[in-house]
Coordinates of C-alpha atoms in Angstrom, one line a residue:
Chain A
M653 CA -1.7 -15.7 5.4
Q654 CA -2.5 -16.4 2.0
R655 CA -4.9 -19.5 1.5
T656 CA -2.9 -22.4 -0.8
D657 CA -6.5 -23.7 -2.9
F658 CA -4.9 -27.2 -4.2
H659 CA -6.3 -29.6 -7.6
E660 CA -6.1 -32.1 -9.4
I661 CA -3.7 -31.5 -12.6
E662 CA -4.7 -29.9 -15.3
I663 CA -4.8 -31.6 -18.2
S664 CA -6.5 -33.0 -20.6
S665 CA -7.5 -36.6 -20.9
R666 CA -5.7 -37.6 -24.2
R667 CA -2.4 -36.2 -23.0
F668 CA -2.7 -38.0 -19.5
Y669 CA -3.9 -41.3 -20.9
S670 CA -1.1 -41.7 -23.6
I671 CA 1.5 -40.7 -20.7
L672 CA 0.1 -43.7 -18.9
V673 CA 0.2 -45.6 -22.1
T674 CA 3.5 -45.1 -22.6
L675 CA 4.5 -46.1 -18.9
A676 CA 2.3 -49.2 -19.0
G677 CA 4.6 -50.3 -22.3
V678 CA 7.9 -49.6 -20.7
L679 CA 5.9 -51.8 -17.4
V680 CA 4.9 -54.5 -19.9
A681 CA 8.8 -54.7 -21.5
A682 CA 10.0 -55.3 -17.9
A683 CA 7.6 -57.5 -16.5
Y684 CA 8.7 -59.8 -19.5
A685 CA 12.5 -59.1 -18.2
F686 CA 11.4 -60.5 -14.7
F687 CA 9.7 -62.8 -15.7
Y688 CA 12.4 -64.5 -18.4
M689 CA 14.6 -64.0 -15.6
E690 CA 12.3 -66.0 -13.0
S691 CA 12.1 -68.4 -15.4
Q692 CA 15.6 -69.1 -16.3
G693 CA 17.9 -68.1 -13.3
H694 CA 19.7 -65.3 -13.3
F695 CA 22.6 -67.0 -16.5
V696 CA 21.0 -63.7 -18.3
T697 CA 22.4 -61.1 -17.1
G698 CA 25.6 -59.4 -16.4
M699 CA 25.8 -60.2 -12.8
N700 CA 28.0 -63.4 -11.3
N701 CA 29.8 -64.6 -8.5
Q702 CA 32.0 -61.6 -7.6
V703 CA 29.4 -58.7 -8.7
V704 CA 26.3 -59.8 -6.9
W705 CA 24.5 -56.5 -7.2
G706 CA 23.9 -54.9 -10.8
L707 CA 22.2 -52.4 -12.4
P708 CA 18.8 -53.8 -11.0
H709 CA 20.4 -52.1 -7.0
V710 CA 22.3 -49.7 -8.9
V711 CA 18.6 -47.9 -10.3
A712 CA 16.5 -49.5 -6.9
I713 CA 19.0 -48.1 -4.6
F714 CA 18.5 -44.3 -6.4
L715 CA 14.9 -44.5 -6.8
I716 CA 15.6 -45.4 -2.2
V717 CA 17.3 -42.6 -1.6
T718 CA 15.5 -40.5 -4.0
A719 CA 12.7 -41.4 -2.3
S720 CA 14.0 -40.4 1.0
G721 CA 15.1 -37.0 0.1
A722 CA 12.2 -36.0 -2.1
A723 CA 10.3 -35.7 1.3
N724 CA 13.1 -33.1 2.1
V725 CA 11.3 -30.2 0.9
A726 CA 7.8 -31.6 3.3
S727 CA 9.8 -31.4 5.7
L728 CA 11.4 -27.9 4.8
G729 CA 8.1 -26.7 5.4
S730 CA 6.7 -28.5 8.4
V731 CA 9.1 -29.2 10.8
F732 CA 11.9 -26.1 9.8
N733 CA 8.6 -24.2 9.5
K734 CA 9.7 -22.8 5.8
P735 CA 6.2 -21.5 4.4
A736 CA 7.7 -21.1 1.3
Y737 CA 7.7 -24.7 0.7
Q738 CA 4.6 -25.4 2.3
P739 CA 2.2 -25.6 -0.8
Y740 CA 4.7 -28.3 -2.1
G741 CA 4.4 -31.0 0.6
R742 CA 1.6 -32.7 -0.2
I743 CA 4.0 -33.5 -4.2
S744 CA 7.0 -33.9 -1.6
L745 CA 5.7 -36.9 0.3
V746 CA 3.7 -38.5 -2.9
L747 CA 6.0 -38.0 -4.5
A748 CA 8.4 -39.7 -1.7
M749 CA 5.5 -43.1 -1.6
S750 CA 6.0 -43.8 -5.0
L751 CA 9.8 -43.2 -5.5
L752 CA 9.9 -45.6 -2.9
L753 CA 7.3 -47.9 -4.6
G754 CA 9.3 -48.6 -8.2
G755 CA 12.7 -49.2 -6.4
L756 CA 11.4 -51.5 -3.5
L757 CA 9.9 -53.3 -7.1
V758 CA 12.5 -53.4 -8.2
I759 CA 15.4 -55.0 -5.6
L760 CA 12.2 -57.2 -5.1
L761 CA 12.1 -58.7 -8.7
D762 CA 15.6 -59.0 -8.5
L763 CA 15.4 -61.3 -5.7
G764 CA 17.0 -65.2 -6.5
H765 CA 13.7 -66.1 -5.6
A766 CA 11.2 -63.1 -5.4
D767 CA 8.1 -65.3 -5.1
R768 CA 9.4 -66.3 -1.5
L769 CA 8.9 -62.4 -0.4
I770 CA 6.4 -64.0 2.3
I771 CA 9.1 -65.3 3.6
A772 CA 11.0 -61.8 3.6
M773 CA 8.3 -60.9 5.1
T774 CA 7.5 -63.1 8.2
H775 CA 12.0 -64.6 8.9
F776 CA 13.4 -61.9 10.5
N777 CA 17.1 -61.8 11.3
F778 CA 17.2 -58.5 13.9
D779 CA 20.8 -58.8 14.0
S780 CA 20.6 -57.8 9.5
V781 CA 20.5 -54.5 8.7
F782 CA 18.3 -55.6 5.3
A783 CA 16.0 -57.2 7.5
W784 CA 16.0 -53.9 9.9
N785 CA 16.2 -51.8 6.4
I786 CA 12.6 -54.1 5.0
L787 CA 11.0 -52.8 8.1
L788 CA 12.3 -49.2 7.9
Y789 CA 11.2 -49.0 4.0
S790 CA 7.5 -50.4 5.5
G791 CA 7.0 -47.9 8.1
F792 CA 8.0 -45.4 5.5
F793 CA 4.8 -45.7 3.7
V794 CA 2.6 -46.3 6.7
I795 CA 4.1 -42.5 8.8
M796 CA 4.8 -40.2 5.1
G797 CA 0.8 -41.4 4.3
L798 CA -0.3 -40.4 7.6
Y799 CA 1.6 -37.2 7.2
L800 CA -0.2 -36.7 3.9
W801 CA -3.3 -36.9 5.3
S802 CA -2.3 -35.3 7.9
I803 CA -1.7 -31.9 5.6
M804 CA -4.4 -32.6 3.4
D805 CA -7.3 -33.4 6.0
R806 CA -9.2 -30.2 7.7
T807 CA -10.7 -31.4 10.3
A808 CA -9.2 -30.7 13.8
T809 CA -7.7 -34.5 14.5
A810 CA -5.5 -34.3 11.3
K811 CA -4.2 -31.1 12.1
R812 CA -3.4 -32.3 15.8
C813 CA -1.4 -34.6 14.4
Y814 CA 0.0 -32.7 11.8
Q815 CA 3.4 -31.6 13.7
P816 CA 4.1 -35.1 15.3
L817 CA 3.8 -37.0 12.3
A818 CA 5.7 -34.1 10.2
Y819 CA 9.4 -34.8 12.7
L820 CA 8.3 -38.5 13.3
G821 CA 8.8 -38.6 9.0
F822 CA 12.0 -36.3 9.3
V823 CA 13.7 -38.1 11.6
W824 CA 12.4 -41.8 9.8
R825 CA 14.5 -40.9 6.1
F826 CA 17.5 -39.9 8.1
I827 CA 17.4 -43.4 9.8
L828 CA 16.8 -45.1 6.4
T829 CA 19.1 -43.6 4.9
A830 CA 21.4 -44.2 7.0
G831 CA 20.7 -47.9 7.3
T832 CA 20.1 -48.1 3.3
G833 CA 23.8 -46.7 3.7
S834 CA 24.7 -49.1 6.6
I835 CA 24.0 -52.1 3.8
F836 CA 26.7 -51.5 2.3
G837 CA 29.2 -50.2 5.9
V838 CA 28.9 -53.3 8.1
L839 CA 30.8 -55.2 4.7
V840 CA 34.0 -56.0 7.1
A841 CA 35.5 -57.7 4.2
R842 CA 35.3 -54.3 2.0
E843 CA 36.6 -51.8 2.5
Y844 CA 36.0 -49.6 -0.2
Y845 CA 32.3 -49.4 2.2
D846 CA 32.9 -48.1 5.4
I847 CA 30.9 -47.5 7.8
L848 CA 32.0 -44.0 9.3
M849 CA 31.3 -42.8 6.3
M850 CA 28.3 -44.7 4.3
A851 CA 25.9 -43.4 6.9
P852 CA 26.1 -39.8 6.0
L853 CA 27.4 -39.8 2.7
F854 CA 23.8 -41.5 2.3
I855 CA 21.9 -38.7 3.8
A856 CA 23.7 -36.3 2.2
S857 CA 23.3 -37.4 -0.8
S858 CA 19.3 -38.6 -0.3
Y859 CA 18.6 -35.1 0.1
L860 CA 21.0 -33.5 -3.1
I861 CA 19.0 -36.4 -5.3
G862 CA 15.8 -36.6 -4.1
T863 CA 15.5 -31.9 -3.9
A864 CA 16.4 -32.2 -7.8
C865 CA 14.0 -35.2 -8.6
F866 CA 11.9 -32.6 -6.5
S867 CA 12.8 -30.0 -9.0
L868 CA 12.3 -31.3 -12.1
V869 CA 9.3 -33.3 -11.1
L870 CA 7.9 -29.9 -10.4
L871 CA 9.3 -27.9 -13.6
L872 CA 7.7 -30.8 -14.7
L873 CA 4.0 -30.8 -13.1
Y874 CA 4.1 -27.0 -14.1
K875 CA 5.0 -27.1 -17.7
L876 CA 1.9 -30.0 -17.8
E877 CA -0.1 -27.1 -17.1
G878 CA 1.1 -24.6 -18.8
R879 CA 1.8 -22.7 -15.8
Q880 CA 4.9 -20.5 -14.5
L881 CA 6.7 -21.7 -11.5
S882 CA 7.3 -18.7 -8.7
E883 CA 10.9 -17.5 -8.8
V884 CA 10.7 -17.1 -5.2
I885 CA 10.7 -21.4 -5.0
K886 CA 12.6 -22.4 -8.1
S887 CA 15.1 -19.7 -6.9
R888 CA 14.8 -21.3 -3.1
L889 CA 14.6 -25.2 -4.4
A890 CA 18.1 -24.2 -6.4
I891 CA 20.3 -22.4 -2.9
S892 CA 19.3 -26.1 -1.6
L893 CA 20.4 -27.8 -4.3
C894 CA 24.0 -26.1 -4.1
L895 CA 24.0 -26.3 -0.3
C896 CA 23.4 -30.2 -0.7
I897 CA 26.6 -30.6 -3.1
V898 CA 28.9 -28.4 -0.7
V899 CA 28.2 -30.9 1.2
V900 CA 28.3 -34.1 -0.8
T901 CA 31.4 -33.0 -2.2
L902 CA 32.9 -32.3 1.5
I903 CA 32.0 -35.7 2.6
E904 CA 32.6 -37.6 -0.3
L905 CA 36.1 -35.8 -0.2
A906 CA 36.5 -36.4 3.5
R907 CA 35.1 -40.0 2.9
H908 CA 38.3 -40.9 -0.2
L909 CA 40.9 -39.1 1.9
L910 CA 40.0 -40.9 5.0
N911 CA 40.2 -43.9 3.4
Y912 CA 43.2 -42.8 1.5
F913 CA 46.2 -41.6 4.3
I914 CA 43.6 -42.8 7.7
M915 CA 42.8 -46.8 6.4
G916 CA 44.8 -47.8 4.6
Y917 CA 43.0 -48.7 1.9
T918 CA 44.9 -47.7 -1.0
A919 CA 44.1 -50.2 -2.7
V920 CA 41.1 -49.8 -3.4
E921 CA 41.4 -45.9 -3.8
V922 CA 43.4 -46.3 -6.3
F923 CA 42.0 -48.8 -8.1
V924 CA 38.1 -46.9 -8.7
L925 CA 40.1 -43.6 -8.7
R926 CA 42.2 -45.1 -11.4
D927 CA 42.1 -48.8 -12.9
A928 CA 38.7 -49.8 -13.0
G929 CA 38.1 -48.2 -17.1
A930 CA 34.4 -47.1 -17.0
V931 CA 33.1 -47.0 -13.6
T932 CA 36.3 -45.4 -12.6
L933 CA 35.3 -42.5 -15.9
M934 CA 31.9 -42.7 -14.6
F935 CA 33.2 -41.6 -10.9
W936 CA 35.3 -38.4 -12.5
L937 CA 32.9 -37.2 -16.0
G938 CA 29.8 -38.8 -14.0
Q939 CA 30.1 -37.8 -10.9
V940 CA 31.9 -35.1 -10.2
V941 CA 31.5 -33.1 -13.5
I942 CA 28.2 -33.8 -14.5
G943 CA 26.7 -34.7 -11.1
L944 CA 28.4 -31.7 -8.9
V945 CA 30.3 -29.3 -10.7
L946 CA 28.3 -28.5 -14.2
P947 CA 25.2 -28.0 -11.1
I948 CA 26.7 -25.8 -8.7
I949 CA 28.3 -23.6 -12.2
L950 CA 23.9 -23.2 -13.8
L951 CA 23.1 -23.0 -10.7
Y952 CA 25.7 -20.3 -9.3
L953 CA 26.2 -18.3 -12.9
P954 CA 23.1 -15.8 -13.1
S955 CA 23.8 -15.1 -17.1
V956 CA 22.7 -19.1 -17.6
K957 CA 19.1 -18.1 -16.0
R958 CA 16.0 -19.9 -18.3
S959 CA 15.5 -23.5 -17.2
R960 CA 18.7 -23.6 -15.7
L961 CA 17.1 -25.2 -13.0
A962 CA 15.7 -28.0 -14.7
I963 CA 19.6 -28.7 -16.7
A964 CA 21.4 -28.5 -13.0
S965 CA 18.6 -31.3 -11.1
T966 CA 18.6 -32.9 -14.7
L967 CA 22.8 -33.5 -14.0
I968 CA 22.8 -34.0 -10.7
M969 CA 20.0 -37.1 -10.8
L970 CA 21.9 -37.8 -13.8
G971 CA 25.3 -37.5 -11.0
G972 CA 23.9 -39.7 -8.3
L973 CA 23.6 -42.5 -10.8
C974 CA 26.6 -42.9 -11.5
Q975 CA 27.5 -42.2 -7.7
L976 CA 25.7 -45.2 -6.6
Y977 CA 27.5 -47.2 -9.3
V978 CA 30.6 -46.2 -8.3
I979 CA 29.5 -47.1 -4.9
I980 CA 27.3 -50.8 -6.1
I981 CA 29.4 -51.7 -8.5
G982 CA 32.9 -50.0 -8.2
G983 CA 33.0 -51.7 -4.6
Q984 CA 32.3 -55.1 -6.0
L985 CA 35.4 -54.9 -8.6
Q986 CA 37.9 -54.3 -6.8
P987 CA 39.6 -58.3 -5.9
L988 CA 39.0 -59.2 -1.9
R989 CA 42.5 -59.2 -0.5
L990 CA 43.2 -63.2 0.7
F991 CA 46.4 -62.4 1.4
P992 CA 48.2 -59.3 2.2
N993 CA 51.8 -58.5 0.6
A994 CA 51.3 -61.6 -1.7
V995 CA 50.5 -61.9 -5.9
T996 CA 47.6 -64.3 -5.8
E997 CA 46.4 -66.2 -8.7
T998 CA 43.4 -68.2 -7.9
S999 CA 41.7 -71.1 -9.9
G1000 CA 38.2 -71.4 -11.5
N1001 CA 35.9 -68.8 -12.0
L1002 CA 36.6 -65.5 -10.6
D1003 CA 37.1 -63.1 -13.5
I1004 CA 35.8 -60.3 -12.0
A1005 CA 34.1 -58.2 -14.5
Y1006 CA 30.0 -56.7 -15.6
S1007 CA 27.9 -55.1 -17.6
A1008 CA 24.5 -54.8 -17.7
S1009 CA 22.5 -56.9 -19.8
L1010 CA 19.1 -56.0 -21.7
P1011 CA 17.2 -57.6 -18.9
E1012 CA 18.3 -55.9 -16.2
L1013 CA 18.1 -52.8 -18.0
M1014 CA 14.5 -53.0 -19.0
L1015 CA 13.9 -54.1 -14.7
S1016 CA 15.2 -51.6 -14.1
L1017 CA 13.3 -48.4 -15.9
G1018 CA 10.6 -50.9 -14.9
G1019 CA 11.0 -49.7 -11.5
V1020 CA 11.3 -45.7 -12.6
A1021 CA 8.3 -46.1 -15.0
I1022 CA 6.0 -47.4 -12.0
T1023 CA 7.3 -44.9 -9.8
L1024 CA 6.0 -41.8 -12.2
F1025 CA 2.8 -44.0 -13.4
V1026 CA 1.6 -43.7 -9.6
F1027 CA 2.8 -41.0 -9.1
T1028 CA 1.3 -39.6 -12.1
I1029 CA -2.1 -40.9 -12.1
A1030 CA -2.3 -39.9 -7.9
V1031 CA -1.6 -35.8 -9.5
K1032 CA -4.8 -36.6 -12.2
V1033 CA -7.0 -37.7 -9.4
L1034 CA -5.6 -35.9 -5.9
R1035 CA -6.1 -32.3 -5.3
L1036 CA -2.1 -32.2 -4.4
T1037 CA -1.6 -29.0 -6.7
P1038 CA -1.2 -25.8 -5.2
A1039 CA -4.0 -23.8 -7.4
N1040 CA -2.1 -20.4 -6.6
S1041 CA 1.4 -20.9 -5.8
Chain B
M1387 CA -37.8 -80.1 0.2
T1388 CA -36.6 -82.8 -1.1
N1389 CA -34.3 -80.6 -4.3
V1390 CA -33.1 -78.8 -1.3
N1391 CA -32.2 -81.0 1.8
L1392 CA -30.5 -82.4 -2.2
I1393 CA -29.0 -79.2 -2.4
D1394 CA -28.1 -79.3 0.5
R1395 CA -26.0 -82.5 0.9
Y1396 CA -24.0 -81.0 -2.7
R1397 CA -22.8 -78.9 -1.0
R1398 CA -21.3 -80.3 2.4
K1399 CA -20.2 -83.1 -0.9
F1400 CA -18.4 -79.9 -2.5
L1401 CA -17.3 -78.4 1.4
G1402 CA -16.2 -82.1 1.9
G1403 CA -14.0 -82.0 -0.4
I1404 CA -12.2 -78.8 -0.5
A1405 CA -11.2 -79.5 2.9
A1406 CA -10.2 -82.9 1.8
A1407 CA -8.1 -81.8 -1.4
T1408 CA -6.2 -78.5 0.8
G1409 CA -5.3 -81.1 3.6
A1410 CA -3.8 -83.4 1.1
A1411 CA -2.5 -79.5 0.1
L1412 CA -0.9 -79.3 2.9
A1413 CA -0.4 -82.6 4.7
P1414 CA 3.4 -83.2 3.3
G1415 CA 4.1 -80.0 4.0
I1416 CA 3.4 -80.0 8.0
L1417 CA 5.1 -83.2 8.2
L1418 CA 8.2 -82.8 5.5
R1419 CA 9.0 -79.1 8.8
E1420 CA 8.3 -82.2 11.2
A1421 CA 10.9 -84.7 10.0
G1422 CA 13.4 -81.7 8.8
A1423 CA 13.5 -80.7 12.7
N1424 CA 14.6 -84.1 13.5
P1425 CA 16.6 -85.7 11.0
H1426 CA 18.4 -88.4 12.9
D1427 CA 17.5 -88.8 16.5
Q1428 CA 20.2 -87.2 18.1
A1429 CA 20.4 -83.1 18.5
V1430 CA 23.1 -81.9 17.1
S1431 CA 25.4 -80.3 20.2
N1432 CA 27.4 -77.2 20.4
K1433 CA 29.8 -80.0 22.4
V1434 CA 31.5 -80.1 18.8
R1435 CA 32.2 -78.0 16.5
W1436 CA 33.9 -79.2 13.5
G1437 CA 37.5 -77.7 11.9
M1438 CA 39.0 -78.6 9.1
L1439 CA 43.5 -78.9 9.7
I1440 CA 45.2 -78.1 5.8
D1441 CA 48.9 -78.8 6.2
T1442 CA 50.0 -76.9 2.1
N1443 CA 53.3 -77.6 3.1
K1444 CA 51.6 -81.7 2.0
L1445 CA 49.7 -80.7 0.1
K1446 CA 51.5 -81.8 -3.9
D1447 CA 49.2 -80.9 -5.9
G1448 CA 48.0 -77.2 -4.0
G1449 CA 44.7 -78.9 -2.8
D1450 CA 43.1 -79.6 -6.4
A1451 CA 41.9 -83.0 -5.6
M1452 CA 40.3 -81.7 -2.0
V1453 CA 38.7 -79.1 -5.3
A1454 CA 37.7 -81.7 -7.4
A1455 CA 35.9 -84.8 -4.6
C1456 CA 33.8 -81.8 -3.7
K1457 CA 32.6 -81.1 -7.3
K1458 CA 31.6 -84.9 -7.4
E1459 CA 30.9 -85.0 -4.4
H1460 CA 28.2 -82.7 -4.3
G1461 CA 28.1 -81.7 -8.5
W1462 CA 28.7 -78.0 -8.5
G1463 CA 30.5 -76.5 -12.0
D1464 CA 28.9 -77.7 -14.7
E1465 CA 26.1 -76.0 -15.2
P1466 CA 25.4 -75.5 -19.3
N1467 CA 24.0 -72.0 -19.4
S1468 CA 25.9 -70.0 -17.1
K1469 CA 29.2 -68.3 -17.6
P1470 CA 32.4 -69.1 -15.9
E1471 CA 32.1 -66.4 -13.3
Q1472 CA 28.4 -67.9 -13.2
Q1473 CA 29.4 -71.3 -12.5
G1474 CA 28.9 -72.5 -8.9
Q1475 CA 31.9 -72.5 -7.0
W1476 CA 32.4 -74.5 -3.7
A1477 CA 35.8 -74.8 -3.3
R1478 CA 38.9 -73.1 -5.7
K1479 CA 42.6 -72.9 -5.4
V1480 CA 44.5 -70.3 -4.6
T1481 CA 47.7 -69.7 -5.2
F1482 CA 49.9 -66.7 -3.4
Q1483 CA 53.6 -65.6 -4.1
D1484 CA 55.2 -63.2 -1.1
K1485 CA 56.4 -60.5 -2.8
A1486 CA 59.2 -59.9 -0.2
S1487 CA 60.6 -63.8 -0.6
D1488 CA 59.1 -65.2 -3.4
H1489 CA 58.0 -68.0 -1.6
K1490 CA 54.5 -69.5 -3.7
V1491 CA 51.9 -71.7 -2.1
S1492 CA 49.0 -73.6 -2.9
L1493 CA 45.9 -74.2 -1.1
P1494 CA 42.2 -74.7 -1.7
V1495 CA 40.0 -72.3 -0.1
M1496 CA 36.4 -73.0 0.4
C1497 CA 34.4 -71.8 3.5
Q1498 CA 35.8 -71.2 6.5
H1499 CA 33.6 -72.5 8.7
C1500 CA 34.0 -68.8 11.3
E1501 CA 32.2 -69.4 14.4
E1502 CA 31.4 -65.5 14.1
P1503 CA 30.2 -65.6 10.4
P1504 CA 29.4 -62.5 8.3
C1505 CA 26.9 -63.8 6.5
V1506 CA 25.3 -65.5 8.9
D1507 CA 24.4 -61.9 10.9
V1508 CA 23.5 -60.4 7.1
C1509 CA 21.4 -62.6 6.2
P1510 CA 17.9 -61.0 6.2
T1511 CA 16.0 -64.1 7.0
G1512 CA 18.2 -66.4 8.5
A1513 CA 18.4 -68.8 6.3
S1514 CA 22.1 -68.4 6.2
F1515 CA 22.8 -70.0 9.9
K1516 CA 26.0 -71.4 11.9
R1517 CA 24.5 -75.4 13.5
D1518 CA 25.1 -75.6 16.6
D1519 CA 28.3 -78.2 15.9
G1520 CA 29.7 -75.4 14.4
I1521 CA 29.1 -76.0 10.5
V1522 CA 27.5 -72.6 8.4
L1523 CA 24.8 -74.0 5.9
V1524 CA 22.1 -71.8 4.3
D1525 CA 18.5 -73.2 4.2
K1526 CA 17.3 -73.6 0.5
H1527 CA 13.7 -73.4 2.0
I1528 CA 13.9 -69.5 2.8
C1529 CA 17.2 -68.0 1.0
I1530 CA 15.8 -65.3 -0.7
G1531 CA 18.0 -65.7 -3.1
C1532 CA 19.5 -61.4 -2.6
R1533 CA 23.2 -62.6 -2.7
Y1534 CA 23.6 -59.6 0.7
C1535 CA 25.6 -62.8 2.2
M1536 CA 28.0 -63.0 -0.8
T1537 CA 29.3 -59.4 -0.4
A1538 CA 29.6 -60.1 2.9
C1539 CA 32.0 -63.1 2.8
P1540 CA 36.2 -61.8 3.0
Y1541 CA 36.6 -65.4 1.3
N1542 CA 34.5 -65.3 -1.6
A1543 CA 33.2 -68.8 -0.4
R1544 CA 29.9 -68.5 -1.7
S1545 CA 28.0 -68.8 -5.0
F1546 CA 24.9 -68.5 -6.8
V1547 CA 23.3 -70.0 -8.2
H1548 CA 21.6 -69.3 -11.8
E1549 CA 19.5 -71.2 -13.6
N1550 CA 18.1 -74.5 -13.4
L1551 CA 19.4 -77.5 -12.5
E1552 CA 18.9 -81.0 -13.5
N1553 CA 20.1 -84.6 -11.7
Q1554 CA 20.7 -83.4 -8.7
K1555 CA 23.2 -85.4 -6.0
P1556 CA 20.0 -86.5 -3.9
H1557 CA 22.8 -85.7 -0.7
S1558 CA 23.4 -82.4 -1.9
P1559 CA 20.6 -80.5 -3.4
R1560 CA 20.5 -77.0 -5.6
G1561 CA 18.3 -75.0 -5.6
I1562 CA 18.1 -71.9 -8.5
G1563 CA 17.5 -68.5 -6.9
T1564 CA 19.3 -69.3 -4.0
V1565 CA 22.6 -68.9 -2.2
E1566 CA 25.0 -72.2 -1.7
S1567 CA 28.3 -73.1 0.1
C1568 CA 30.9 -75.9 1.3
N1569 CA 28.5 -77.7 4.3
L1570 CA 31.4 -79.3 5.3
C1571 CA 29.8 -82.0 3.6
V1572 CA 26.8 -82.1 6.7
H1573 CA 25.7 -85.0 5.1
R1574 CA 28.0 -87.5 5.9
V1575 CA 29.4 -85.7 8.8
D1576 CA 25.9 -86.6 10.4
A1577 CA 26.9 -91.0 9.3
G1578 CA 30.1 -90.1 11.0
K1579 CA 32.2 -90.3 8.3
Q1580 CA 35.0 -87.7 6.8
P1581 CA 34.1 -84.4 3.9
A1582 CA 34.9 -85.6 0.9
C1583 CA 38.0 -83.6 0.4
V1584 CA 39.0 -84.4 3.4
E1585 CA 38.9 -88.3 2.1
A1586 CA 40.3 -87.1 -0.9
A1587 CA 43.7 -85.1 0.7
A1588 CA 44.0 -87.8 3.8
D1589 CA 47.6 -87.3 4.2
A1590 CA 47.7 -83.4 4.2
V1591 CA 44.4 -82.3 6.3
I1592 CA 42.8 -83.4 9.8
F1593 CA 39.1 -83.3 10.2
G1594 CA 37.7 -83.6 13.3
D1595 CA 36.3 -81.8 17.2
L1596 CA 38.0 -78.9 17.6
N1597 CA 36.3 -78.8 21.3
D1598 CA 37.5 -82.2 22.2
P1599 CA 41.7 -81.5 23.2
S1600 CA 41.8 -84.9 22.9
S1601 CA 41.5 -85.1 19.4
T1602 CA 44.1 -86.2 16.6
I1603 CA 43.0 -81.9 15.4
S1604 CA 43.7 -80.2 19.1
K1605 CA 46.5 -81.6 19.6
S1606 CA 48.1 -80.9 16.3
L1607 CA 46.8 -77.4 16.4
K1608 CA 49.1 -77.3 19.6
K1609 CA 52.0 -78.0 19.2
Y1610 CA 52.4 -75.8 16.0
E1611 CA 50.3 -73.0 15.9
A1612 CA 48.5 -72.9 12.6
Q1613 CA 46.6 -69.8 10.7
Q1614 CA 43.8 -68.2 9.4
I1615 CA 43.3 -66.3 6.5
R1616 CA 42.2 -62.9 7.3
A1617 CA 43.2 -63.3 11.0
D1618 CA 43.0 -59.8 11.7
L1619 CA 38.9 -59.9 10.6
G1620 CA 38.9 -61.6 14.0
L1621 CA 36.6 -64.4 12.6
N1622 CA 37.9 -68.0 14.4
T1623 CA 37.7 -69.4 11.6
G1624 CA 36.7 -73.5 11.4
V1625 CA 39.1 -74.3 8.5
R1626 CA 42.7 -73.1 9.2
Y1627 CA 46.1 -73.9 7.8
W1628 CA 49.5 -74.9 8.1
G1629 CA 52.5 -73.0 6.0
I1630 CA 50.9 -69.8 4.9

């Protein structure tokens, strides 16, 4: 079997630092947005008492879900023993950890009291899915870190740990994504989130978006180095993506049909799929057309070979972002039903609308920027990139 | 030698100073915690479960006076910078019209003080909690402002403090970046009084101990069946209604 050598990414210092400086610029803007929101309060955001989770949550959960999926390539190489994927395991794990870091930072910095992180780490209510997720996310860093060590270290101890850690990482990712989906699934009052389908949907979507993100990043890395990614891995990634698209489509279809016909959540289904304005558009155009239909056409059509993986991956990620926007924002926009079979009016301040403000957008972009910042440094200083694959 | 002694003395003085400063900084926190654990001489008991029965037929204004009394008591709802949908809202008036009968009913909706509160289940830090006597509260000191409880509440009863506040009521502290809701006027209940909204609609609302079979509220509930909002969720609310 051919031995794979790894190297630090070969790009000029000038290029490397210009990437870092650009990202640092975004990070400074995001830090400013955070301090502005922290000192003024959330009135400067578009969030309110009805839509309590806004764009930062959409982006944060997008990054977290993508993180879990991005580590899939490593699992395919180890747990499923596919040698073609093995050279890319290192990049896959470092990307996953960078994404999770970005996602967690955005969630943390959007808290009403980001300064109380220590309380979140020391006061646990074990009935809360959120509290379990804090443990799952912390565990993810530790397990993925150890897994990466077992891949990179050539000692016998590391080699012995490799397989168990690979399995542990795989199971942990599975639970983590299901746990993230369950954050919404346990909300009994919100009909759009039903526990039955949220966990599997999040798992399937994470595989899809994560694999797309990994493909795009890998293509970019090779482009930066002026190398060509092998057709074998490209076509394998394309097949994986197609398979994930089919699974996500089926689960989404099942979820909506189940909600509408079996669970009796007709009002919320009609609302999100027909009446919710921008959210409805995001579902049909963003999630369905851009995120599912166009990519599968691109990946299957032999005539559009050139850079189709990159375009399809970009579209899938955009679609995934729309999907989470529809789930998180759409689910909150639907008014709660206090009295079935009655027309309800409310005094006071319960207008339900949401549009993201600039500080929210900057904070969200900051999450993406910190992911890329950490990842760029990692591929520059660590031997993660395969030299001959 | 003298110099060495002098340095030692300075060092001791310096360390002593640091120790004293640290002590002074920590002491209020420690004392606050001790004092806060048992603010009154008596511990709250689970033998009592406070509840409220609202007769919507007798509410002439549909609950406006109750909402206004709550607002006055706790000082929410006039935050200068927040948009209308970001203002504090511990209670609101809801009017519903039955589609079949066209019958219209107005009622005040606030935290329903559930026996099985979803907000308590989801809170990651335990800041949302239910006191032994059934009052659902937010511990402002450990609320991290994640707003998970707001999405979990089926009654939209919670709001988030979107800005810095001034001139707060000493008996009802509120804090930027934390979640708040009706606390059943816990400061009044602990002092043996009734919640402000109950006093504002004394003819239409009964407040009392749901666990005591001889209390007026228990007897009234036995006499005529009262409704819960979203009874289908099985939360066993502490706030009940007649006429909905």
